[in-house]
Amino acid sequence: MRKLNIKSNKITKGSQVNSFVGIFLTSIAWTIILSIVTWAIAALGWFAIGVIWKRQLFLPQNIKDTAIALILLGLWLLVIFTFFALWKRYNYNKYYLHNKRSVEPLIDTPEPLKWKELNIDPGSESSKTRGG
């Protein structure tokens, strides 16, 4: 009959370091793998969007429809830009020009502490032992 040696199953410091290094390297490897997969999926998505746009929008027989689509897109962007520019002007006139708040200056010197630390000076008379 064989006896079990329980003491030999202890986790040593070296094995803990090796385990940590292994986990760290595995995490780095998975991060690299997932990053590459994510970039590849994104690239395929952009390629698919390009193919769909080329097949559906840029056709030689539909040049008029393509031009109208691009003009409408440009007009829509102009409308959005104009809306945000007007909104910026409205907020500037309504709120910023009538701002009555003032900014308080920063305090140059901090307040003194209301408590004191205990300082032990080995050279002082009170810290020397008596009767020795």
mmCIF file of N, CA and C in Angstrom:
data_model
loop_
_atom_site.group_PDB
_atom_site.id
_atom_site.type_symbol
_atom_site.label_atom_id
_atom_site.label_comp_id
_atom_site.label_asym_id
_atom_site.label_seq_id
_atom_site.Cartn_x
_atom_site.Cartn_y
_atom_site.Cartn_z
ATOM 1 N N MET A 1 0.845 -1.179 0.000
ATOM 2 C CA MET A 1 0.000 0.000 0.000
ATOM 3 C C MET A 1 0.894 1.246 0.000
ATOM 4 N N ARG A 2 0.501 2.232 -0.840
ATOM 5 C CA ARG A 2 1.303 3.433 -0.988
ATOM 6 C C ARG A 2 0.768 4.553 -0.115
ATOM 7 N N LYS A 3 1.653 5.290 0.516
ATOM 8 C CA LYS A 3 1.238 6.420 1.334
ATOM 9 C C LYS A 3 1.262 7.693 0.501
ATOM 10 N N LEU A 4 0.307 8.533 0.764
ATOM 11 C CA LEU A 4 0.252 9.832 0.087
ATOM 12 C C LEU A 4 1.128 10.823 0.825
ATOM 13 N N ASN A 5 1.912 11.542 0.094
ATOM 14 C CA ASN A 5 2.740 12.571 0.693
ATOM 15 C C ASN A 5 2.057 13.917 0.449
ATOM 16 N N ILE A 6 1.337 14.432 1.427
ATOM 17 C CA ILE A 6 0.564 15.663 1.287
ATOM 18 C C ILE A 6 1.477 16.874 1.203
ATOM 19 N N LYS A 7 2.608 16.848 1.887
ATOM 20 C CA LYS A 7 3.498 17.996 1.906
ATOM 21 C C LYS A 7 4.094 18.294 0.529
ATOM 22 N N SER A 8 4.224 17.315 -0.327
ATOM 23 C CA SER A 8 4.813 17.544 -1.634
ATOM 24 C C SER A 8 3.849 18.244 -2.590
ATOM 25 N N ASN A 9 2.580 18.334 -2.231
ATOM 26 C CA ASN A 9 1.590 18.987 -3.084
ATOM 27 C C ASN A 9 1.445 20.477 -2.789
ATOM 28 N N LYS A 10 2.320 21.006 -1.960
ATOM 29 C CA LYS A 10 2.259 22.426 -1.636
ATOM 30 C C LYS A 10 2.595 23.260 -2.861
ATOM 31 N N ILE A 11 1.941 24.430 -2.934
ATOM 32 C CA ILE A 11 2.242 25.366 -4.009
ATOM 33 C C ILE A 11 3.427 26.208 -3.559
ATOM 34 N N THR A 12 4.476 26.179 -4.346
ATOM 35 C CA THR A 12 5.669 26.940 -3.991
ATOM 36 C C THR A 12 5.641 28.296 -4.678
ATOM 37 N N LYS A 13 6.529 29.176 -4.240
ATOM 38 C CA LYS A 13 6.578 30.519 -4.796
ATOM 39 C C LYS A 13 6.926 30.491 -6.282
ATOM 40 N N GLY A 14 7.837 29.608 -6.667
ATOM 41 C CA GLY A 14 8.221 29.498 -8.071
ATOM 42 C C GLY A 14 7.061 29.068 -8.946
ATOM 43 N N SER A 15 6.239 28.149 -8.469
ATOM 44 C CA SER A 15 5.108 27.704 -9.279
ATOM 45 C C SER A 15 4.038 28.789 -9.363
ATOM 46 N N GLN A 16 3.916 29.608 -8.312
ATOM 47 C CA GLN A 16 2.969 30.725 -8.373
ATOM 48 C C GLN A 16 3.414 31.736 -9.424
ATOM 49 N N VAL A 17 4.699 32.015 -9.499
ATOM 50 C CA VAL A 17 5.219 32.951 -10.497
ATOM 51 C C VAL A 17 5.008 32.382 -11.889
ATOM 52 N N ASN A 18 5.316 31.097 -12.056
ATOM 53 C CA ASN A 18 5.118 30.457 -13.357
ATOM 54 C C ASN A 18 3.651 30.487 -13.757
ATOM 55 N N SER A 19 2.763 30.265 -12.800
ATOM 56 C CA SER A 19 1.328 30.303 -13.085
ATOM 57 C C SER A 19 0.905 31.709 -13.494
ATOM 58 N N PHE A 20 1.402 32.718 -12.791
ATOM 59 C CA PHE A 20 1.075 34.100 -13.132
ATOM 60 C C PHE A 20 1.589 34.466 -14.517
ATOM 61 N N VAL A 21 2.809 34.078 -14.827
ATOM 62 C CA VAL A 21 3.392 34.366 -16.143
ATOM 63 C C VAL A 21 2.586 33.659 -17.228
ATOM 64 N N GLY A 22 2.184 32.420 -16.975
ATOM 65 C CA GLY A 22 1.383 31.690 -17.941
ATOM 66 C C GLY A 22 0.036 32.353 -18.191
ATOM 67 N N ILE A 23 -0.616 32.780 -17.129
ATOM 68 C CA ILE A 23 -1.905 33.470 -17.273
ATOM 69 C C ILE A 23 -1.714 34.791 -18.011
ATOM 70 N N PHE A 24 -0.657 35.516 -17.684
ATOM 71 C CA PHE A 24 -0.381 36.793 -18.335
ATOM 72 C C PHE A 24 -0.131 36.607 -19.830
ATOM 73 N N LEU A 25 0.697 35.627 -20.191
ATOM 74 C CA LEU A 25 0.990 35.383 -21.604
ATOM 75 C C LEU A 25 -0.243 34.889 -22.360
ATOM 76 N N THR A 26 -1.058 34.069 -21.699
ATOM 77 C CA THR A 26 -2.301 33.608 -22.323
ATOM 78 C C THR A 26 -3.243 34.777 -22.564
ATOM 79 N N SER A 27 -3.335 35.690 -21.617
ATOM 80 C CA SER A 27 -4.196 36.870 -21.784
ATOM 81 C C SER A 27 -3.719 37.732 -22.938
ATOM 82 N N ILE A 28 -2.412 37.920 -23.049
ATOM 83 C CA ILE A 28 -1.873 38.714 -24.162
ATOM 84 C C ILE A 28 -2.175 38.028 -25.495
ATOM 85 N N ALA A 29 -1.997 36.708 -25.548
ATOM 86 C CA ALA A 29 -2.262 35.982 -26.786
ATOM 87 C C ALA A 29 -3.730 36.099 -27.193
ATOM 88 N N TRP A 30 -4.635 35.936 -26.235
ATOM 89 C CA TRP A 30 -6.070 36.056 -26.555
ATOM 90 C C TRP A 30 -6.426 37.473 -26.978
ATOM 91 N N THR A 31 -5.806 38.464 -26.365
ATOM 92 C CA THR A 31 -6.050 39.856 -26.757
ATOM 93 C C THR A 31 -5.617 40.088 -28.200
ATOM 94 N N ILE A 32 -4.459 39.574 -28.560
ATOM 95 C CA ILE A 32 -3.978 39.732 -29.944
ATOM 96 C C ILE A 32 -4.902 39.004 -30.915
ATOM 97 N N ILE A 33 -5.282 37.786 -30.580
ATOM 98 C CA ILE A 33 -6.163 37.001 -31.461
ATOM 99 C C ILE A 33 -7.501 37.707 -31.651
ATOM 100 N N LEU A 34 -8.116 38.160 -30.550
ATOM 101 C CA LEU A 34 -9.416 38.823 -30.657
ATOM 102 C C LEU A 34 -9.312 40.148 -31.403
ATOM 103 N N SER A 35 -8.194 40.857 -31.228
ATOM 104 C CA SER A 35 -8.008 42.111 -31.965
ATOM 105 C C SER A 35 -7.921 41.850 -33.465
ATOM 106 N N ILE A 36 -7.173 40.843 -33.848
ATOM 107 C CA ILE A 36 -7.035 40.522 -35.270
ATOM 108 C C ILE A 36 -8.376 40.092 -35.856
ATOM 109 N N VAL A 37 -9.116 39.261 -35.112
ATOM 110 C CA VAL A 37 -10.427 38.811 -35.598
ATOM 111 C C VAL A 37 -11.385 39.994 -35.732
ATOM 112 N N THR A 38 -11.375 40.888 -34.761
ATOM 113 C CA THR A 38 -12.257 42.067 -34.819
ATOM 114 C C THR A 38 -11.919 42.931 -36.023
ATOM 115 N N TRP A 39 -10.627 43.190 -36.252
ATOM 116 C CA TRP A 39 -10.223 43.996 -37.408
ATOM 117 C C TRP A 39 -10.590 43.305 -38.718
ATOM 118 N N ALA A 40 -10.459 41.984 -38.773
ATOM 119 C CA ALA A 40 -10.800 41.261 -39.995
ATOM 120 C C ALA A 40 -12.297 41.341 -40.274
ATOM 121 N N ILE A 41 -13.121 41.190 -39.246
ATOM 122 C CA ILE A 41 -14.579 41.296 -39.429
ATOM 123 C C ILE A 41 -14.957 42.703 -39.870
ATOM 124 N N ALA A 42 -14.334 43.706 -39.269
ATOM 125 C CA ALA A 42 -14.624 45.093 -39.670
ATOM 126 C C ALA A 42 -14.217 45.335 -41.119
ATOM 127 N N ALA A 43 -13.059 44.818 -41.518
ATOM 128 C CA ALA A 43 -12.612 44.995 -42.907
ATOM 129 C C ALA A 43 -13.571 44.313 -43.880
ATOM 130 N N LEU A 44 -14.027 43.110 -43.534
ATOM 131 C CA LEU A 44 -14.997 42.428 -44.394
ATOM 132 C C LEU A 44 -16.309 43.204 -44.477
ATOM 133 N N GLY A 45 -16.726 43.785 -43.367
ATOM 134 C CA GLY A 45 -17.951 44.590 -43.372
ATOM 135 C C GLY A 45 -17.832 45.799 -44.273
ATOM 136 N N TRP A 46 -16.700 46.513 -44.174
ATOM 137 C CA TRP A 46 -16.498 47.673 -45.036
ATOM 138 C C TRP A 46 -16.431 47.267 -46.502
ATOM 139 N N PHE A 47 -15.788 46.131 -46.782
ATOM 140 C CA PHE A 47 -15.730 45.635 -48.156
ATOM 141 C C PHE A 47 -17.126 45.314 -48.677
ATOM 142 N N ALA A 48 -17.953 44.680 -47.830
ATOM 143 C CA ALA A 48 -19.322 44.348 -48.241
ATOM 144 C C ALA A 48 -20.138 45.611 -48.511
ATOM 145 N N ILE A 49 -19.978 46.626 -47.662
ATOM 146 C CA ILE A 49 -20.690 47.888 -47.892
ATOM 147 C C ILE A 49 -20.248 48.514 -49.210
ATOM 148 N N GLY A 50 -18.937 48.477 -49.492
ATOM 149 C CA GLY A 50 -18.433 49.020 -50.758
ATOM 150 C C GLY A 50 -18.997 48.288 -51.964
ATOM 151 N N VAL A 51 -19.064 46.964 -51.860
ATOM 152 C CA VAL A 51 -19.601 46.175 -52.973
ATOM 153 C C VAL A 51 -21.083 46.489 -53.189
ATOM 154 N N ILE A 52 -21.830 46.569 -52.102
ATOM 155 C CA ILE A 52 -23.265 46.871 -52.221
ATOM 156 C C ILE A 52 -23.473 48.253 -52.831
ATOM 157 N N TRP A 53 -22.708 49.254 -52.377
ATOM 158 C CA TRP A 53 -22.844 50.594 -52.942
ATOM 159 C C TRP A 53 -22.486 50.596 -54.422
ATOM 160 N N LYS A 54 -21.429 49.874 -54.785
ATOM 161 C CA LYS A 54 -21.013 49.853 -56.188
ATOM 162 C C LYS A 54 -22.079 49.191 -57.063
ATOM 163 N N ARG A 55 -22.668 48.105 -56.562
ATOM 164 C CA ARG A 55 -23.670 47.386 -57.359
ATOM 165 C C ARG A 55 -25.003 48.120 -57.431
ATOM 166 N N GLN A 56 -25.386 48.777 -56.356
ATOM 167 C CA GLN A 56 -26.715 49.364 -56.298
ATOM 168 C C GLN A 56 -26.765 50.837 -56.683
ATOM 169 N N LEU A 57 -25.703 51.579 -56.429
ATOM 170 C CA LEU A 57 -25.760 53.022 -56.610
ATOM 171 C C LEU A 57 -25.005 53.497 -57.844
ATOM 172 N N PHE A 58 -23.797 53.020 -58.043
ATOM 173 C CA PHE A 58 -22.978 53.537 -59.138
ATOM 174 C C PHE A 58 -23.105 52.659 -60.388
ATOM 175 N N LEU A 59 -24.214 52.785 -61.057
ATOM 176 C CA LEU A 59 -24.455 52.051 -62.294
ATOM 177 C C LEU A 59 -24.397 53.024 -63.469
ATOM 178 N N PRO A 60 -23.783 52.635 -64.583
ATOM 179 C CA PRO A 60 -23.685 53.556 -65.722
ATOM 180 C C PRO A 60 -25.048 54.010 -66.236
ATOM 181 N N GLN A 61 -26.039 53.137 -66.221
ATOM 182 C CA GLN A 61 -27.354 53.527 -66.722
ATOM 183 C C GLN A 61 -28.133 54.368 -65.714
ATOM 184 N N ASN A 62 -27.670 54.434 -64.476
ATOM 185 C CA ASN A 62 -28.372 55.207 -63.441
ATOM 186 C C ASN A 62 -27.536 56.391 -62.961
ATOM 187 N N ILE A 63 -26.832 57.046 -63.855
ATOM 188 C CA ILE A 63 -26.002 58.178 -63.459
ATOM 189 C C ILE A 63 -26.860 59.298 -62.884
ATOM 190 N N LYS A 64 -28.033 59.488 -63.437
ATOM 191 C CA LYS A 64 -28.928 60.540 -62.938
ATOM 192 C C LYS A 64 -29.352 60.237 -61.494
ATOM 193 N N ASP A 65 -29.719 58.977 -61.213
ATOM 194 C CA ASP A 65 -30.118 58.604 -59.848
ATOM 195 C C ASP A 65 -28.948 58.732 -58.870
ATOM 196 N N THR A 66 -27.754 58.366 -59.317
ATOM 197 C CA THR A 66 -26.570 58.489 -58.467
ATOM 198 C C THR A 66 -26.290 59.956 -58.145
ATOM 199 N N ALA A 67 -26.368 60.815 -59.151
ATOM 200 C CA ALA A 67 -26.129 62.245 -58.921
ATOM 201 C C ALA A 67 -27.172 62.820 -57.986
ATOM 202 N N ILE A 68 -28.443 62.440 -58.164
ATOM 203 C CA ILE A 68 -29.507 62.925 -57.271
ATOM 204 C C ILE A 68 -29.272 62.452 -55.849
ATOM 205 N N ALA A 69 -28.859 61.181 -55.685
ATOM 206 C CA ALA A 69 -28.599 60.654 -54.339
ATOM 207 C C ALA A 69 -27.464 61.421 -53.668
ATOM 208 N N LEU A 70 -26.389 61.697 -54.389
ATOM 209 C CA LEU A 70 -25.265 62.442 -53.805
ATOM 210 C C LEU A 70 -25.642 63.890 -53.500
ATOM 211 N N ILE A 71 -26.448 64.504 -54.352
ATOM 212 C CA ILE A 71 -26.898 65.886 -54.088
ATOM 213 C C ILE A 71 -27.800 65.920 -52.864
ATOM 214 N N LEU A 72 -28.715 64.953 -52.756
ATOM 215 C CA LEU A 72 -29.600 64.902 -51.582
ATOM 216 C C LEU A 72 -28.791 64.660 -50.305
ATOM 217 N N LEU A 73 -27.776 63.802 -50.394
ATOM 218 C CA LEU A 73 -26.912 63.561 -49.238
ATOM 219 C C LEU A 73 -26.195 64.846 -48.833
ATOM 220 N N GLY A 74 -25.665 65.572 -49.809
ATOM 221 C CA GLY A 74 -25.002 66.844 -49.513
ATOM 222 C C GLY A 74 -25.951 67.874 -48.918
ATOM 223 N N LEU A 75 -27.180 67.938 -49.447
ATOM 224 C CA LEU A 75 -28.176 68.869 -48.898
ATOM 225 C C LEU A 75 -28.546 68.492 -47.465
ATOM 226 N N TRP A 76 -28.680 67.198 -47.216
ATOM 227 C CA TRP A 76 -29.010 66.744 -45.855
ATOM 228 C C TRP A 76 -27.893 67.125 -44.888
ATOM 229 N N LEU A 77 -26.648 66.946 -45.290
ATOM 230 C CA LEU A 77 -25.521 67.359 -44.447
ATOM 231 C C LEU A 77 -25.515 68.869 -44.222
ATOM 232 N N LEU A 78 -25.876 69.630 -45.240
ATOM 233 C CA LEU A 78 -25.956 71.080 -45.101
ATOM 234 C C LEU A 78 -27.064 71.485 -44.129
ATOM 235 N N VAL A 79 -28.207 70.801 -44.186
ATOM 236 C CA VAL A 79 -29.305 71.079 -43.252
ATOM 237 C C VAL A 79 -28.870 70.781 -41.819
ATOM 238 N N ILE A 80 -28.218 69.655 -41.613
ATOM 239 C CA ILE A 80 -27.759 69.299 -40.259
ATOM 240 C C ILE A 80 -26.739 70.323 -39.765
ATOM 241 N N PHE A 81 -25.779 70.699 -40.600
ATOM 242 C CA PHE A 81 -24.772 71.682 -40.215
ATOM 243 C C PHE A 81 -25.421 73.022 -39.874
ATOM 244 N N THR A 82 -26.395 73.455 -40.695
ATOM 245 C CA THR A 82 -27.084 74.724 -40.444
ATOM 246 C C THR A 82 -27.852 74.675 -39.128
ATOM 247 N N PHE A 83 -28.515 73.542 -38.857
ATOM 248 C CA PHE A 83 -29.262 73.393 -37.605
ATOM 249 C C PHE A 83 -28.326 73.539 -36.401
ATOM 250 N N PHE A 84 -27.193 72.852 -36.440
ATOM 251 C CA PHE A 84 -26.275 72.940 -35.308
ATOM 252 C C PHE A 84 -25.641 74.326 -35.188
ATOM 253 N N ALA A 85 -25.370 74.990 -36.294
ATOM 254 C CA ALA A 85 -24.817 76.350 -36.233
ATOM 255 C C ALA A 85 -25.829 77.312 -35.620
ATOM 256 N N LEU A 86 -27.106 77.187 -36.013
ATOM 257 C CA LEU A 86 -28.150 78.036 -35.426
ATOM 258 C C LEU A 86 -28.337 77.737 -33.942
ATOM 259 N N TRP A 87 -28.286 76.463 -33.580
ATOM 260 C CA TRP A 87 -28.429 76.077 -32.171
ATOM 261 C C TRP A 87 -27.276 76.646 -31.348
ATOM 262 N N LYS A 88 -26.070 76.628 -31.906
ATOM 263 C CA LYS A 88 -24.919 77.202 -31.211
ATOM 264 C C LYS A 88 -25.110 78.704 -31.006
ATOM 265 N N ARG A 89 -25.561 79.408 -32.030
ATOM 266 C CA ARG A 89 -25.788 80.844 -31.947
ATOM 267 C C ARG A 89 -26.883 81.166 -30.922
ATOM 268 N N TYR A 90 -27.960 80.375 -30.917
ATOM 269 C CA TYR A 90 -29.058 80.572 -29.963
ATOM 270 C C TYR A 90 -28.556 80.429 -28.531
ATOM 271 N N ASN A 91 -27.802 79.370 -28.245
ATOM 272 C CA ASN A 91 -27.279 79.167 -26.893
ATOM 273 C C ASN A 91 -26.301 80.269 -26.499
ATOM 274 N N TYR A 92 -25.509 80.728 -27.444
ATOM 275 C CA TYR A 92 -24.557 81.798 -27.156
ATOM 276 C C TYR A 92 -25.300 83.078 -26.769
ATOM 277 N N ASN A 93 -26.332 83.426 -27.544
ATOM 278 C CA ASN A 93 -27.078 84.656 -27.258
ATOM 279 C C ASN A 93 -27.938 84.531 -26.008
ATOM 280 N N LYS A 94 -28.556 83.385 -25.796
ATOM 281 C CA LYS A 94 -29.505 83.237 -24.687
ATOM 282 C C LYS A 94 -28.805 83.034 -23.351
ATOM 283 N N TYR A 95 -27.745 82.249 -23.328
ATOM 284 C CA TYR A 95 -27.139 81.880 -22.053
ATOM 285 C C TYR A 95 -25.763 82.498 -21.827
ATOM 286 N N TYR A 96 -24.860 82.405 -22.781
ATOM 287 C CA TYR A 96 -23.485 82.823 -22.556
ATOM 288 C C TYR A 96 -23.376 84.334 -22.370
ATOM 289 N N LEU A 97 -24.081 85.111 -23.158
ATOM 290 C CA LEU A 97 -23.990 86.567 -23.037
ATOM 291 C C LEU A 97 -24.623 87.086 -21.753
ATOM 292 N N HIS A 98 -25.568 86.343 -21.192
ATOM 293 C CA HIS A 98 -26.253 86.777 -19.970
ATOM 294 C C HIS A 98 -25.752 86.043 -18.736
ATOM 295 N N ASN A 99 -24.577 85.491 -18.810
ATOM 296 C CA ASN A 99 -24.021 84.743 -17.700
ATOM 297 C C ASN A 99 -23.542 85.723 -16.631
ATOM 298 N N LYS A 100 -24.156 85.669 -15.464
ATOM 299 C CA LYS A 100 -23.813 86.578 -14.372
ATOM 300 C C LYS A 100 -22.923 85.913 -13.327
ATOM 301 N N ARG A 101 -22.664 84.642 -13.506
ATOM 302 C CA ARG A 101 -21.843 83.935 -12.525
ATOM 303 C C ARG A 101 -20.390 84.360 -12.656
ATOM 304 N N SER A 102 -19.696 84.332 -11.542
ATOM 305 C CA SER A 102 -18.272 84.642 -11.578
ATOM 306 C C SER A 102 -17.501 83.451 -11.022
ATOM 307 N N VAL A 103 -16.309 83.330 -11.476
ATOM 308 C CA VAL A 103 -15.463 82.244 -11.027
ATOM 309 C C VAL A 103 -14.649 82.740 -9.848
ATOM 310 N N GLU A 104 -14.710 82.003 -8.747
ATOM 311 C CA GLU A 104 -13.941 82.388 -7.570
ATOM 312 C C GLU A 104 -12.471 82.026 -7.795
ATOM 313 N N PRO A 105 -11.572 82.907 -7.332
ATOM 314 C CA PRO A 105 -10.155 82.601 -7.515
ATOM 315 C C PRO A 105 -9.740 81.401 -6.665
ATOM 316 N N LEU A 106 -8.735 80.709 -7.130
ATOM 317 C CA LEU A 106 -8.225 79.564 -6.396
ATOM 318 C C LEU A 106 -7.473 80.030 -5.159
ATOM 319 N N ILE A 107 -7.500 79.231 -4.125
ATOM 320 C CA ILE A 107 -6.789 79.545 -2.882
ATOM 321 C C ILE A 107 -5.313 79.231 -3.088
ATOM 322 N N ASP A 108 -4.459 80.243 -2.825
ATOM 323 C CA ASP A 108 -3.028 80.049 -3.035
ATOM 324 C C ASP A 108 -2.379 79.233 -1.923
ATOM 325 N N THR A 109 -2.801 79.473 -0.680
ATOM 326 C CA THR A 109 -2.194 78.758 0.440
ATOM 327 C C THR A 109 -3.252 77.872 1.088
ATOM 328 N N PRO A 110 -2.886 76.658 1.402
ATOM 329 C CA PRO A 110 -3.859 75.774 2.054
ATOM 330 C C PRO A 110 -4.089 76.180 3.508
ATOM 331 N N GLU A 111 -5.217 75.779 4.050
ATOM 332 C CA GLU A 111 -5.516 76.056 5.460
ATOM 333 C C GLU A 111 -4.549 75.273 6.338
ATOM 334 N N PRO A 112 -4.192 75.832 7.496
ATOM 335 C CA PRO A 112 -3.319 75.066 8.405
ATOM 336 C C PRO A 112 -4.087 73.874 8.982
ATOM 337 N N LEU A 113 -3.357 72.816 9.227
ATOM 338 C CA LEU A 113 -3.990 71.619 9.779
ATOM 339 C C LEU A 113 -4.459 71.880 11.196
ATOM 340 N N LYS A 114 -5.606 71.321 11.548
ATOM 341 C CA LYS A 114 -6.155 71.519 12.889
ATOM 342 C C LYS A 114 -5.690 70.415 13.839
ATOM 343 N N TRP A 115 -4.874 69.522 13.393
ATOM 344 C CA TRP A 115 -4.350 68.450 14.226
ATOM 345 C C TRP A 115 -2.843 68.372 14.031
ATOM 346 N N LYS A 116 -2.197 67.732 14.953
ATOM 347 C CA LYS A 116 -0.733 67.614 14.897
ATOM 348 C C LYS A 116 -0.357 66.137 14.896
ATOM 349 N N GLU A 117 0.718 65.840 14.208
ATOM 350 C CA GLU A 117 1.241 64.484 14.224
ATOM 351 C C GLU A 117 2.116 64.299 15.451
ATOM 352 N N LEU A 118 2.226 63.079 15.896
ATOM 353 C CA LEU A 118 3.096 62.764 17.017
ATOM 354 C C LEU A 118 4.508 62.563 16.470
ATOM 355 N N ASN A 119 5.388 63.428 16.878
ATOM 356 C CA ASN A 119 6.784 63.331 16.446
ATOM 357 C C ASN A 119 7.614 62.831 17.607
ATOM 358 N N ILE A 120 8.372 61.771 17.368
ATOM 359 C CA ILE A 120 9.252 61.236 18.402
ATOM 360 C C ILE A 120 10.673 61.581 18.014
ATOM 361 N N ASP A 121 11.319 62.381 18.871
ATOM 362 C CA ASP A 121 12.691 62.788 18.631
ATOM 363 C C ASP A 121 13.584 61.989 19.577
ATOM 364 N N PRO A 122 14.415 61.105 19.082
ATOM 365 C CA PRO A 122 15.223 60.268 19.977
ATOM 366 C C PRO A 122 16.243 61.052 20.790
ATOM 367 N N GLY A 123 16.565 62.271 20.386
ATOM 368 C CA GLY A 123 17.575 63.036 21.114
ATOM 369 C C GLY A 123 17.000 63.867 22.248
ATOM 370 N N SER A 124 15.681 63.926 22.381
ATOM 371 C CA SER A 124 15.115 64.793 23.412
ATOM 372 C C SER A 124 15.168 64.107 24.768
ATOM 373 N N GLU A 125 15.028 64.908 25.847
ATOM 374 C CA GLU A 125 15.099 64.410 27.224
ATOM 375 C C GLU A 125 13.929 63.486 27.555
ATOM 376 N N SER A 126 12.743 63.758 27.017
ATOM 377 C CA SER A 126 11.567 62.963 27.392
ATOM 378 C C SER A 126 11.604 61.568 26.811
ATOM 379 N N SER A 127 12.412 61.343 25.782
ATOM 380 C CA SER A 127 12.408 60.019 25.162
ATOM 381 C C SER A 127 13.492 59.095 25.747
ATOM 382 N N LYS A 128 14.400 59.648 26.594
ATOM 383 C CA LYS A 128 15.441 58.812 27.191
ATOM 384 C C LYS A 128 14.859 57.999 28.337
ATOM 385 N N THR A 129 15.312 56.768 28.452
ATOM 386 C CA THR A 129 14.815 55.925 29.540
ATOM 387 C C THR A 129 15.507 56.306 30.846
ATOM 388 N N ARG A 130 14.764 56.200 31.925
ATOM 389 C CA ARG A 130 15.306 56.596 33.224
ATOM 390 C C ARG A 130 15.669 55.367 34.051
ATOM 391 N N GLY A 131 16.579 55.544 34.886
ATOM 392 C CA GLY A 131 16.925 54.537 35.857
ATOM 393 C C GLY A 131 17.816 53.443 35.293
ATOM 394 N N GLY A 132 18.417 53.643 34.167
ATOM 395 C CA GLY A 132 19.081 52.555 33.551
ATOM 396 C C GLY A 132 20.480 52.407 33.662
#
